[in-house]
GROMACS .gro file of C-alpha atoms in nm:
model
  497
    1UNK     CA    1   0.002   0.000   0.001
    2UNK     CA    2   0.110   0.364  -0.057
    3UNK     CA    3   0.054   0.488   0.300
    4UNK     CA    4   0.110   0.361   0.653
    5UNK     CA    5  -0.167   0.135   0.788
    6UNK     CA    6  -0.338   0.336   1.057
    7UNK     CA    7  -0.681   0.236   1.201
    8UNK     CA    8  -0.936   0.514   1.221
    9UNK     CA    9  -1.166   0.329   1.465
   10UNK     CA   10  -1.158   0.183   1.815
   11UNK     CA   11  -1.114  -0.197   1.819
   12UNK     CA   12  -1.305  -0.424   2.054
   13UNK     CA   13  -1.099  -0.567   2.345
   14UNK     CA   14  -1.105  -0.914   2.180
   15UNK     CA   15  -0.902  -0.779   1.886
   16UNK     CA   16  -0.572  -0.730   2.059
   17UNK     CA   17  -0.241  -0.703   1.878
   18UNK     CA   18  -0.155  -1.073   1.923
   19UNK     CA   19  -0.487  -1.181   1.769
   20UNK     CA   20  -0.443  -0.943   1.472
   21UNK     CA   21  -0.083  -1.048   1.405
   22UNK     CA   22  -0.163  -1.424   1.436
   23UNK     CA   23  -0.457  -1.404   1.195
   24UNK     CA   24  -0.302  -1.151   0.954
   25UNK     CA   25  -0.574  -0.884   0.972
   26UNK     CA   26  -0.602  -0.521   1.066
   27UNK     CA   27  -0.937  -0.336   1.058
   28UNK     CA   28  -0.875   0.018   0.929
   29UNK     CA   29  -1.199   0.214   0.900
   30UNK     CA   30  -1.573   0.200   0.819
   31UNK     CA   31  -1.630   0.388   0.490
   32UNK     CA   32  -1.947   0.394   0.277
   33UNK     CA   33  -2.109   0.135   0.498
   34UNK     CA   34  -1.822  -0.121   0.474
   35UNK     CA   35  -1.530  -0.220   0.696
   36UNK     CA   36  -1.195  -0.183   0.519
   37UNK     CA   37  -0.957  -0.457   0.647
   38UNK     CA   38  -0.588  -0.503   0.559
   39UNK     CA   39  -0.513  -0.871   0.518
   40UNK     CA   40  -0.184  -1.059   0.476
   41UNK     CA   41  -0.239  -1.395   0.307
   42UNK     CA   42  -0.579  -1.564   0.336
   43UNK     CA   43  -0.738  -1.525   0.683
   44UNK     CA   44  -0.967  -1.806   0.809
   45UNK     CA   45  -1.336  -1.771   0.715
   46UNK     CA   46  -1.437  -1.776   1.079
   47UNK     CA   47  -1.202  -1.482   1.156
   48UNK     CA   48  -1.362  -1.277   0.877
   49UNK     CA   49  -1.712  -1.380   1.000
   50UNK     CA   50  -1.616  -1.267   1.351
   51UNK     CA   51  -1.507  -0.927   1.213
   52UNK     CA   52  -1.829  -0.882   1.017
   53UNK     CA   53  -2.045  -0.973   1.319
   54UNK     CA   54  -1.846  -0.745   1.554
   55UNK     CA   55  -1.880  -0.436   1.338
   56UNK     CA   56  -2.216  -0.520   1.176
   57UNK     CA   57  -2.114  -0.422   0.821
   58UNK     CA   58  -1.979  -0.608   0.516
   59UNK     CA   59  -1.597  -0.633   0.467
   60UNK     CA   60  -1.365  -0.495   0.200
   61UNK     CA   61  -1.033  -0.680   0.200
   62UNK     CA   62  -0.714  -0.495   0.114
   63UNK     CA   63  -0.420  -0.727   0.044
   64UNK     CA   64  -0.084  -0.618   0.198
   65UNK     CA   65   0.246  -0.782   0.271
   66UNK     CA   66   0.311  -0.954   0.598
   67UNK     CA   67   0.570  -0.690   0.688
   68UNK     CA   68   0.324  -0.407   0.618
   69UNK     CA   69   0.058  -0.567   0.834
   70UNK     CA   70   0.289  -0.634   1.132
   71UNK     CA   71   0.424  -0.278   1.109
   72UNK     CA   72   0.069  -0.140   1.100
   73UNK     CA   73  -0.046  -0.347   1.400
   74UNK     CA   74   0.257  -0.245   1.608
   75UNK     CA   75   0.230   0.122   1.516
   76UNK     CA   76  -0.141   0.134   1.585
   77UNK     CA   77  -0.110  -0.034   1.922
   78UNK     CA   78   0.172   0.190   2.032
   79UNK     CA   79  -0.094   0.458   2.071
   80UNK     CA   80  -0.414   0.250   2.066
   81UNK     CA   81  -0.336   0.064   2.387
   82UNK     CA   82  -0.366   0.388   2.574
   83UNK     CA   83  -0.690   0.470   2.388
   84UNK     CA   84  -0.831   0.131   2.490
   85UNK     CA   85  -0.741   0.208   2.850
   86UNK     CA   86  -0.924   0.540   2.821
   87UNK     CA   87  -1.243   0.363   2.720
   88UNK     CA   88  -1.214   0.113   3.007
   89UNK     CA   89  -1.126   0.369   3.272
   90UNK     CA   90  -1.391   0.622   3.169
   91UNK     CA   91  -1.670   0.366   3.093
   92UNK     CA   92  -1.987   0.507   3.242
   93UNK     CA   93  -1.823   0.838   3.326
   94UNK     CA   94  -1.829   0.995   2.978
   95UNK     CA   95  -2.188   1.095   2.921
   96UNK     CA   96  -2.347   1.239   2.614
   97UNK     CA   97  -2.383   1.576   2.780
   98UNK     CA   98  -2.010   1.633   2.799
   99UNK     CA   99  -1.965   1.652   2.422
  100UNK     CA  100  -2.170   1.968   2.365
  101UNK     CA  101  -2.058   2.327   2.391
  102UNK     CA  102  -2.279   2.366   2.700
  103UNK     CA  103  -2.112   2.089   2.898
  104UNK     CA  104  -2.070   2.171   3.268
  105UNK     CA  105  -1.731   2.325   3.346
  106UNK     CA  106  -1.671   2.102   3.645
  107UNK     CA  107  -1.732   1.783   3.432
  108UNK     CA  108  -1.497   1.905   3.161
  109UNK     CA  109  -1.223   1.981   3.414
  110UNK     CA  110  -1.270   1.650   3.597
  111UNK     CA  111  -1.249   1.450   3.274
  112UNK     CA  112  -0.944   1.649   3.153
  113UNK     CA  113  -0.764   1.543   3.472
  114UNK     CA  114  -0.845   1.172   3.440
  115UNK     CA  115  -0.520   0.964   3.419
  116UNK     CA  116  -0.615   0.803   3.081
  117UNK     CA  117  -0.675   1.145   2.919
  118UNK     CA  118  -0.349   1.276   3.056
  119UNK     CA  119  -0.166   0.966   2.918
  120UNK     CA  120  -0.331   1.001   2.577
  121UNK     CA  121  -0.230   1.367   2.539
  122UNK     CA  122   0.122   1.302   2.662
  123UNK     CA  123   0.152   1.004   2.423
  124UNK     CA  124   0.027   1.215   2.132
  125UNK     CA  125   0.294   1.476   2.192
  126UNK     CA  126   0.565   1.212   2.238
  127UNK     CA  127   0.472   1.031   1.916
  128UNK     CA  128   0.456   1.357   1.717
  129UNK     CA  129   0.808   1.449   1.835
  130UNK     CA  130   0.942   1.102   1.747
  131UNK     CA  131   0.780   1.119   1.403
  132UNK     CA  132   0.948   1.460   1.343
  133UNK     CA  133   0.605   1.624   1.312
  134UNK     CA  134   0.587   2.001   1.302
  135UNK     CA  135   0.221   2.020   1.404
  136UNK     CA  136  -0.052   1.815   1.577
  137UNK     CA  137  -0.405   1.868   1.443
  138UNK     CA  138  -0.707   1.773   1.657
  139UNK     CA  139  -1.012   1.838   1.439
  140UNK     CA  140  -1.363   1.818   1.570
  141UNK     CA  141  -1.590   1.636   1.323
  142UNK     CA  142  -1.933   1.479   1.323
  143UNK     CA  143  -1.773   1.148   1.421
  144UNK     CA  144  -1.552   1.284   1.698
  145UNK     CA  145  -1.198   1.414   1.726
  146UNK     CA  146  -0.981   1.345   1.420
  147UNK     CA  147  -0.602   1.345   1.495
  148UNK     CA  148  -0.333   1.413   1.234
  149UNK     CA  149   0.038   1.495   1.232
  150UNK     CA  150   0.205   1.725   0.981
  151UNK     CA  151   0.526   1.542   0.888
  152UNK     CA  152   0.759   1.692   0.629
  153UNK     CA  153   0.489   1.940   0.535
  154UNK     CA  154   0.216   1.680   0.466
  155UNK     CA  155  -0.068   1.577   0.698
  156UNK     CA  156  -0.082   1.212   0.804
  157UNK     CA  157  -0.362   1.036   0.995
  158UNK     CA  158  -0.286   0.890   1.345
  159UNK     CA  159  -0.513   0.695   1.582
  160UNK     CA  160  -0.783   0.921   1.724
  161UNK     CA  161  -0.945   0.916   2.069
  162UNK     CA  162  -1.300   0.767   2.109
  163UNK     CA  163  -1.580   1.009   2.034
  164UNK     CA  164  -1.690   1.033   2.395
  165UNK     CA  165  -1.347   1.172   2.494
  166UNK     CA  166  -1.351   1.465   2.240
  167UNK     CA  167  -1.425   1.734   2.497
  168UNK     CA  168  -1.191   1.577   2.757
  169UNK     CA  169  -0.889   1.577   2.523
  170UNK     CA  170  -0.953   1.931   2.405
  171UNK     CA  171  -0.998   2.049   2.766
  172UNK     CA  172  -0.676   1.874   2.869
  173UNK     CA  173  -0.479   2.060   2.601
  174UNK     CA  174  -0.643   2.390   2.704
  175UNK     CA  175  -0.557   2.335   3.067
  176UNK     CA  176  -0.192   2.267   2.980
  177UNK     CA  177  -0.185   2.587   2.770
  178UNK     CA  178  -0.348   2.784   3.056
  179UNK     CA  179  -0.645   2.871   2.843
  180UNK     CA  180  -1.006   2.928   2.957
  181UNK     CA  181  -1.174   2.586   2.920
  182UNK     CA  182  -1.516   2.753   2.982
  183UNK     CA  183  -1.477   2.971   2.673
  184UNK     CA  184  -1.575   2.767   2.372
  185UNK     CA  185  -1.710   3.035   2.144
  186UNK     CA  186  -1.397   3.238   2.084
  187UNK     CA  187  -1.053   3.147   1.935
  188UNK     CA  188  -0.773   3.122   2.193
  189UNK     CA  189  -0.393   3.103   2.178
  190UNK     CA  190  -0.151   2.969   2.435
  191UNK     CA  191   0.175   2.789   2.493
  192UNK     CA  192   0.286   2.461   2.657
  193UNK     CA  193   0.637   2.374   2.763
  194UNK     CA  194   0.714   2.004   2.803
  195UNK     CA  195   1.024   1.794   2.859
  196UNK     CA  196   1.066   1.471   2.661
  197UNK     CA  197   1.370   1.277   2.788
  198UNK     CA  198   1.651   1.528   2.736
  199UNK     CA  199   1.462   1.755   2.495
  200UNK     CA  200   1.259   2.059   2.586
  201UNK     CA  201   0.965   2.141   2.358
  202UNK     CA  202   0.763   2.458   2.328
  203UNK     CA  203   0.413   2.399   2.185
  204UNK     CA  204   0.213   2.688   2.044
  205UNK     CA  205  -0.157   2.606   2.088
  206UNK     CA  206  -0.437   2.757   1.882
  207UNK     CA  207  -0.808   2.672   1.931
  208UNK     CA  208  -1.105   2.772   1.718
  209UNK     CA  209  -1.478   2.692   1.761
  210UNK     CA  210  -1.622   2.485   1.469
  211UNK     CA  211  -1.959   2.338   1.376
  212UNK     CA  212  -1.892   2.020   1.580
  213UNK     CA  213  -1.682   2.158   1.867
  214UNK     CA  214  -1.343   2.310   1.915
  215UNK     CA  215  -1.050   2.220   1.686
  216UNK     CA  216  -0.691   2.252   1.812
  217UNK     CA  217  -0.354   2.286   1.645
  218UNK     CA  218  -0.030   2.243   1.834
  219UNK     CA  219   0.294   2.370   1.670
  220UNK     CA  220   0.603   2.190   1.801
  221UNK     CA  221   0.917   2.398   1.857
  222UNK     CA  222   1.227   2.214   1.974
  223UNK     CA  223   1.403   2.444   2.219
  224UNK     CA  224   1.688   2.192   2.244
  225UNK     CA  225   1.758   2.227   1.878
  226UNK     CA  226   2.027   2.443   1.731
  227UNK     CA  227   2.017   2.696   1.446
  228UNK     CA  228   2.112   2.545   1.113
  229UNK     CA  229   2.424   2.667   0.939
  230UNK     CA  230   2.389   2.825   0.593
  231UNK     CA  231   2.567   2.536   0.425
  232UNK     CA  232   2.320   2.290   0.579
  233UNK     CA  233   2.006   2.437   0.418
  234UNK     CA  234   2.052   2.263   0.082
  235UNK     CA  235   2.163   2.569  -0.118
  236UNK     CA  236   2.382   2.516  -0.427
  237UNK     CA  237   2.737   2.656  -0.378
  238UNK     CA  238   2.676   2.956  -0.597
  239UNK     CA  239   2.349   3.035  -0.410
  240UNK     CA  240   2.539   3.016  -0.081
  241UNK     CA  241   2.799   3.264  -0.209
  242UNK     CA  242   2.534   3.509  -0.339
  243UNK     CA  243   2.329   3.499  -0.016
  244UNK     CA  244   2.644   3.515   0.203
  245UNK     CA  245   2.742   3.838   0.034
  246UNK     CA  246   2.392   3.979   0.099
  247UNK     CA  247   2.404   3.878   0.466
  248UNK     CA  248   2.737   4.047   0.512
  249UNK     CA  249   2.626   4.388   0.378
  250UNK     CA  250   2.678   4.679   0.624
  251UNK     CA  251   2.326   4.817   0.580
  252UNK     CA  252   2.002   4.783   0.380
  253UNK     CA  253   1.716   4.530   0.378
  254UNK     CA  254   1.753   4.156   0.304
  255UNK     CA  255   1.427   3.960   0.277
  256UNK     CA  256   1.337   3.589   0.286
  257UNK     CA  257   1.008   3.510   0.119
  258UNK     CA  258   0.776   3.212   0.088
  259UNK     CA  259   0.455   3.066   0.233
  260UNK     CA  260   0.413   2.977   0.601
  261UNK     CA  261   0.630   2.681   0.695
  262UNK     CA  262   0.878   2.719   0.413
  263UNK     CA  263   1.179   2.772   0.642
  264UNK     CA  264   1.220   3.148   0.613
  265UNK     CA  265   1.304   3.209   0.980
  266UNK     CA  266   1.555   2.921   0.980
  267UNK     CA  267   1.736   3.085   0.688
  268UNK     CA  268   1.745   3.422   0.866
  269UNK     CA  269   1.892   3.252   1.174
  270UNK     CA  270   2.162   3.108   0.948
  271UNK     CA  271   2.225   3.460   0.812
  272UNK     CA  272   2.263   3.601   1.162
  273UNK     CA  273   2.520   3.325   1.227
  274UNK     CA  274   2.743   3.491   0.962
  275UNK     CA  275   2.759   3.822   1.153
  276UNK     CA  276   3.042   3.896   1.404
  277UNK     CA  277   2.829   3.878   1.717
  278UNK     CA  278   3.108   3.980   1.952
  279UNK     CA  279   3.160   4.310   1.761
  280UNK     CA  280   2.799   4.393   1.672
  281UNK     CA  281   2.473   4.459   1.855
  282UNK     CA  282   2.221   4.218   1.702
  283UNK     CA  283   1.854   4.231   1.803
  284UNK     CA  284   1.561   4.018   1.681
  285UNK     CA  285   1.185   4.067   1.717
  286UNK     CA  286   1.014   3.728   1.676
  287UNK     CA  287   0.676   3.561   1.713
  288UNK     CA  288   0.770   3.331   1.877
  289UNK     CA  289   1.146   3.305   1.955
  290UNK     CA  290   1.227   2.965   1.802
  291UNK     CA  291   1.597   2.921   1.886
  292UNK     CA  292   1.826   3.075   2.144
  293UNK     CA  293   2.118   3.258   1.977
  294UNK     CA  294   2.421   3.322   2.190
  295UNK     CA  295   2.519   3.690   2.188
  296UNK     CA  296   2.191   3.803   2.032
  297UNK     CA  297   1.917   4.007   2.206
  298UNK     CA  298   1.590   3.834   2.124
  299UNK     CA  299   1.253   4.005   2.189
  300UNK     CA  300   0.927   3.810   2.171
  301UNK     CA  301   0.611   3.969   2.035
  302UNK     CA  302   0.336   4.001   2.290
  303UNK     CA  303   0.022   4.151   2.133
  304UNK     CA  304  -0.183   4.126   2.454
  305UNK     CA  305   0.071   4.359   2.618
  306UNK     CA  306   0.080   4.587   2.310
  307UNK     CA  307   0.425   4.460   2.197
  308UNK     CA  308   0.374   4.426   1.821
  309UNK     CA  309   0.645   4.407   1.552
  310UNK     CA  310   0.606   4.778   1.487
  311UNK     CA  311   0.615   4.899   1.848
  312UNK     CA  312   0.902   4.669   1.937
  313UNK     CA  313   1.104   4.779   1.632
  314UNK     CA  314   1.045   5.147   1.708
  315UNK     CA  315   1.182   5.100   2.063
  316UNK     CA  316   1.471   4.883   1.959
  317UNK     CA  317   1.609   5.151   1.726
  318UNK     CA  318   1.700   5.334   2.048
  319UNK     CA  319   1.907   5.029   2.167
  320UNK     CA  320   2.196   5.116   1.935
  321UNK     CA  321   2.169   4.811   1.713
  322UNK     CA  322   2.389   4.723   1.415
  323UNK     CA  323   2.167   4.437   1.283
  324UNK     CA  324   1.790   4.391   1.323
  325UNK     CA  325   1.582   4.089   1.242
  326UNK     CA  326   1.207   4.142   1.218
  327UNK     CA  327   1.012   3.814   1.219
  328UNK     CA  328   0.761   3.939   0.960
  329UNK     CA  329   0.697   4.262   0.772
  330UNK     CA  330   0.318   4.242   0.784
  331UNK     CA  331   0.192   4.600   0.787
  332UNK     CA  332   0.282   4.947   0.649
  333UNK     CA  333   0.400   5.070   0.991
  334UNK     CA  334   0.654   4.790   1.030
  335UNK     CA  335   0.773   4.832   0.673
  336UNK     CA  336   0.813   5.209   0.719
  337UNK     CA  337   1.025   5.170   1.034
  338UNK     CA  338   1.235   4.894   0.874
  339UNK     CA  339   1.309   5.120   0.575
  340UNK     CA  340   1.402   5.411   0.807
  341UNK     CA  341   1.637   5.177   0.995
  342UNK     CA  342   1.802   5.069   0.667
  343UNK     CA  343   1.835   5.430   0.554
  344UNK     CA  344   2.017   5.524   0.874
  345UNK     CA  345   2.286   5.264   0.846
  346UNK     CA  346   2.133   4.943   0.992
  347UNK     CA  347   2.113   4.601   0.828
  348UNK     CA  348   1.756   4.471   0.850
  349UNK     CA  349   1.658   4.107   0.790
  350UNK     CA  350   1.286   4.026   0.756
  351UNK     CA  351   1.031   3.793   0.591
  352UNK     CA  352   0.742   3.843   0.352
  353UNK     CA  353   0.471   3.605   0.220
  354UNK     CA  354   0.519   3.612  -0.159
  355UNK     CA  355   0.539   3.344  -0.426
  356UNK     CA  356   0.881   3.432  -0.557
  357UNK     CA  357   1.170   3.675  -0.503
  358UNK     CA  358   1.055   3.934  -0.760
  359UNK     CA  359   0.707   3.957  -0.606
  360UNK     CA  360   0.868   4.095  -0.289
  361UNK     CA  361   0.931   4.424  -0.470
  362UNK     CA  362   0.558   4.458  -0.549
  363UNK     CA  363   0.465   4.359  -0.192
  364UNK     CA  364   0.677   4.643  -0.050
  365UNK     CA  365   0.495   4.884  -0.275
  366UNK     CA  366   0.164   4.741  -0.146
  367UNK     CA  367   0.290   4.815   0.207
  368UNK     CA  368   0.308   5.188   0.107
  369UNK     CA  369   0.687   5.199   0.071
  370UNK     CA  370   0.776   5.453  -0.197
  371UNK     CA  371   0.949   5.308  -0.505
  372UNK     CA  372   1.260   5.525  -0.461
  373UNK     CA  373   1.295   5.398  -0.101
  374UNK     CA  374   1.263   5.039  -0.216
  375UNK     CA  375   1.540   5.099  -0.472
  376UNK     CA  376   1.759   5.278  -0.212
  377UNK     CA  377   1.725   5.017   0.070
  378UNK     CA  378   1.652   4.675  -0.078
  379UNK     CA  379   1.972   4.475  -0.116
  380UNK     CA  380   1.837   4.130  -0.206
  381UNK     CA  381   1.555   3.880  -0.170
  382UNK     CA  382   1.582   3.501  -0.112
  383UNK     CA  383   1.268   3.301  -0.208
  384UNK     CA  384   1.246   2.943  -0.086
  385UNK     CA  385   1.036   2.631  -0.055
  386UNK     CA  386   1.087   2.302   0.137
  387UNK     CA  387   1.069   1.981  -0.061
  388UNK     CA  388   1.072   1.631   0.082
  389UNK     CA  389   1.386   1.427   0.036
  390UNK     CA  390   1.373   1.080  -0.118
  391UNK     CA  391   1.400   0.811   0.152
  392UNK     CA  392   1.755   0.673   0.144
  393UNK     CA  393   1.633   0.325   0.264
  394UNK     CA  394   1.391   0.255  -0.026
  395UNK     CA  395   1.532   0.455  -0.312
  396UNK     CA  396   1.466   0.315  -0.659
  397UNK     CA  397   1.497   0.428  -1.023
  398UNK     CA  398   1.190   0.490  -1.235
  399UNK     CA  399   1.077   0.667  -1.553
  400UNK     CA  400   0.855   0.972  -1.468
  401UNK     CA  401   0.574   1.120  -1.675
  402UNK     CA  402   0.748   1.306  -1.963
  403UNK     CA  403   0.480   1.584  -1.943
  404UNK     CA  404   0.559   1.651  -1.576
  405UNK     CA  405   0.930   1.658  -1.648
  406UNK     CA  406   0.878   1.898  -1.934
  407UNK     CA  407   0.668   2.124  -1.710
  408UNK     CA  408   0.943   2.138  -1.451
  409UNK     CA  409   1.235   2.167  -1.692
  410UNK     CA  410   1.046   2.423  -1.905
  411UNK     CA  411   1.126   2.218  -2.222
  412UNK     CA  412   1.062   1.870  -2.361
  413UNK     CA  413   1.315   1.631  -2.223
  414UNK     CA  414   1.180   1.297  -2.336
  415UNK     CA  415   1.207   0.973  -2.133
  416UNK     CA  416   1.455   1.009  -1.850
  417UNK     CA  417   1.540   0.783  -1.559
  418UNK     CA  418   1.515   0.948  -1.219
  419UNK     CA  419   1.480   0.831  -0.857
  420UNK     CA  420   1.196   0.804  -0.609
  421UNK     CA  421   1.122   0.631  -0.280
  422UNK     CA  422   0.928   0.302  -0.302
  423UNK     CA  423   0.793   0.334   0.061
  424UNK     CA  424   0.920   0.148   0.367
  425UNK     CA  425   0.892   0.134   0.744
  426UNK     CA  426   1.162   0.396   0.785
  427UNK     CA  427   0.966   0.660   0.594
  428UNK     CA  428   0.618   0.545   0.710
  429UNK     CA  429   0.556   0.423   0.351
  430UNK     CA  430   0.564   0.776   0.206
  431UNK     CA  431   0.887   0.734   0.002
  432UNK     CA  432   1.023   1.051   0.161
  433UNK     CA  433   1.221   1.125   0.478
  434UNK     CA  434   1.334   1.469   0.580
  435UNK     CA  435   1.334   1.790   0.378
  436UNK     CA  436   1.568   2.021   0.194
  437UNK     CA  437   1.522   2.363   0.040
  438UNK     CA  438   1.497   2.500  -0.311
  439UNK     CA  439   1.594   2.865  -0.353
  440UNK     CA  440   1.611   3.164  -0.581
  441UNK     CA  441   1.824   3.468  -0.492
  442UNK     CA  442   1.750   3.816  -0.633
  443UNK     CA  443   2.044   4.050  -0.591
  444UNK     CA  444   1.941   4.412  -0.643
  445UNK     CA  445   2.210   4.541  -0.876
  446UNK     CA  446   2.255   4.900  -1.005
  447UNK     CA  447   2.098   4.796  -1.334
  448UNK     CA  448   1.793   4.656  -1.151
  449UNK     CA  449   1.759   4.983  -0.962
  450UNK     CA  450   1.768   5.182  -1.284
  451UNK     CA  451   1.507   4.961  -1.444
  452UNK     CA  452   1.291   4.973  -1.130
  453UNK     CA  453   1.306   5.351  -1.127
  454UNK     CA  454   1.159   5.358  -1.475
  455UNK     CA  455   0.847   5.159  -1.366
  456UNK     CA  456   0.918   4.860  -1.599
  457UNK     CA  457   0.714   4.542  -1.637
  458UNK     CA  458   0.779   4.241  -1.414
  459UNK     CA  459   0.902   4.033  -1.713
  460UNK     CA  460   1.170   4.299  -1.786
  461UNK     CA  461   1.277   4.296  -1.415
  462UNK     CA  462   1.290   3.922  -1.425
  463UNK     CA  463   1.514   3.928  -1.727
  464UNK     CA  464   1.746   4.171  -1.557
  465UNK     CA  465   1.758   3.952  -1.249
  466UNK     CA  466   1.837   3.642  -1.458
  467UNK     CA  467   2.110   3.826  -1.646
  468UNK     CA  468   2.260   3.902  -1.303
  469UNK     CA  469   2.264   3.527  -1.223
  470UNK     CA  470   1.928   3.450  -1.055
  471UNK     CA  471   1.820   3.086  -1.088
  472UNK     CA  472   1.443   3.037  -1.034
  473UNK     CA  473   1.287   2.802  -0.783
  474UNK     CA  474   1.190   2.554  -1.048
  475UNK     CA  475   1.537   2.562  -1.203
  476UNK     CA  476   1.691   2.490  -0.861
  477UNK     CA  477   1.427   2.222  -0.805
  478UNK     CA  478   1.504   2.051  -1.137
  479UNK     CA  479   1.876   2.047  -1.047
  480UNK     CA  480   1.792   1.873  -0.718
  481UNK     CA  481   1.572   1.621  -0.898
  482UNK     CA  482   1.857   1.538  -1.133
  483UNK     CA  483   2.088   1.500  -0.833
  484UNK     CA  484   1.851   1.239  -0.689
  485UNK     CA  485   1.757   1.447  -0.380
  486UNK     CA  486   1.381   1.486  -0.452
  487UNK     CA  487   1.120   1.407  -0.716
  488UNK     CA  488   0.957   1.593  -1.004
  489UNK     CA  489   0.618   1.562  -0.840
  490UNK     CA  490   0.742   1.707  -0.512
  491UNK     CA  491   0.898   2.019  -0.669
  492UNK     CA  492   0.583   2.080  -0.879
  493UNK     CA  493   0.371   2.038  -0.561
  494UNK     CA  494   0.545   2.323  -0.380
  495UNK     CA  495   0.599   2.558  -0.674
  496UNK     CA  496   0.247   2.554  -0.826
  497UNK     CA  497   0.102   2.904  -0.804
   0.00000   0.00000   0.00000
């Protein structure tokens, strides 16, 4: 099968892991009135009859290998055993009244503090960290709470708690984040700090009310991690050289652009690592502070206290900085102050949400920055995306779709042999493991400034940038596909716009 075997239902006590492994079966989900069951080999008729009687619906058998089935059973029961305990321990305690938005506060708090609920939430966080997930999604649906992990930028299903525990699990997360569990009609934001073995994690928690109850997203930030060096980001040598020269400029604005979760802040941390911290005053304004940087003054945004990017930046200019990093340039006021700082001899790093490097110029104009100020202060823009790496444990050669290759390479290439991941236990049967970046660097040259001052078209500016050595995101992606680092489909997925 193409994805990991993960049940989306609660199994009766009689179907323990030993029984499933011995008989070569794994119930996955009830869909369209039928029970989908992964089977290895040919299970006994009485085993299948038992399944059909237990769930009360017809079966759909999905043949898998013995290894896939055993891996699925073991992965499912790593979390499902705790879920089964929840059902046992809370049998008769979870009533139908607790699921609604009007559930009594005392009941919700009591359930949230039940040991099985505590164990389930702790296990969920632990498994997410071990799976290298960046986010945990707990989505309230008609059928209960649906749990998913975002791994390498893609959402993956994981075992969910029983429907009766929906409110208890959400309340447990809100208690840990010090949120108001009685408030279920307004969005809330909070933070949780947990220790897993020798690692310390910060979890950003966001809750929103939905049609079927509250949905929660937890963003995992590893405080024990270290900033990544510029050479570790996956840039080509010439890209490293171009961006290094930008990061070492004495003043001006250097931007990193891309969608949320594309690694912009990580790149800016790497850029700060190139500065002589012992000889310069470096200050960052972040939301939140993701890594601790030795020798750098880091200021967290606190909107409740009135500490926004703009107010923080205005105050920090009086702290005699040499280098400033602004987590995001999201409003005209922040952009105006950043431009003033660059004009007065400071180097400013920041991020924007744009599709490519050239679009950052237009975005600054949208933020009410005058064109002559953009030309005077902007030194360069790095646009980036994160693509999944081919799993090294199940790498294989294949012939991709010629049309997809032509789309990525911007020309007909014909039949070529490339690499992809077949799918294995190590990569959770996705074919990918880990991520790397694809980049394009726009260096604002004197010719670019002259063209920009004449209000040219974007195609002309793009031509000028390419003449100065800019390689586009897709060109960099195609180079990484040819090097066997990622796939055609993956680069197209993240560069479609």
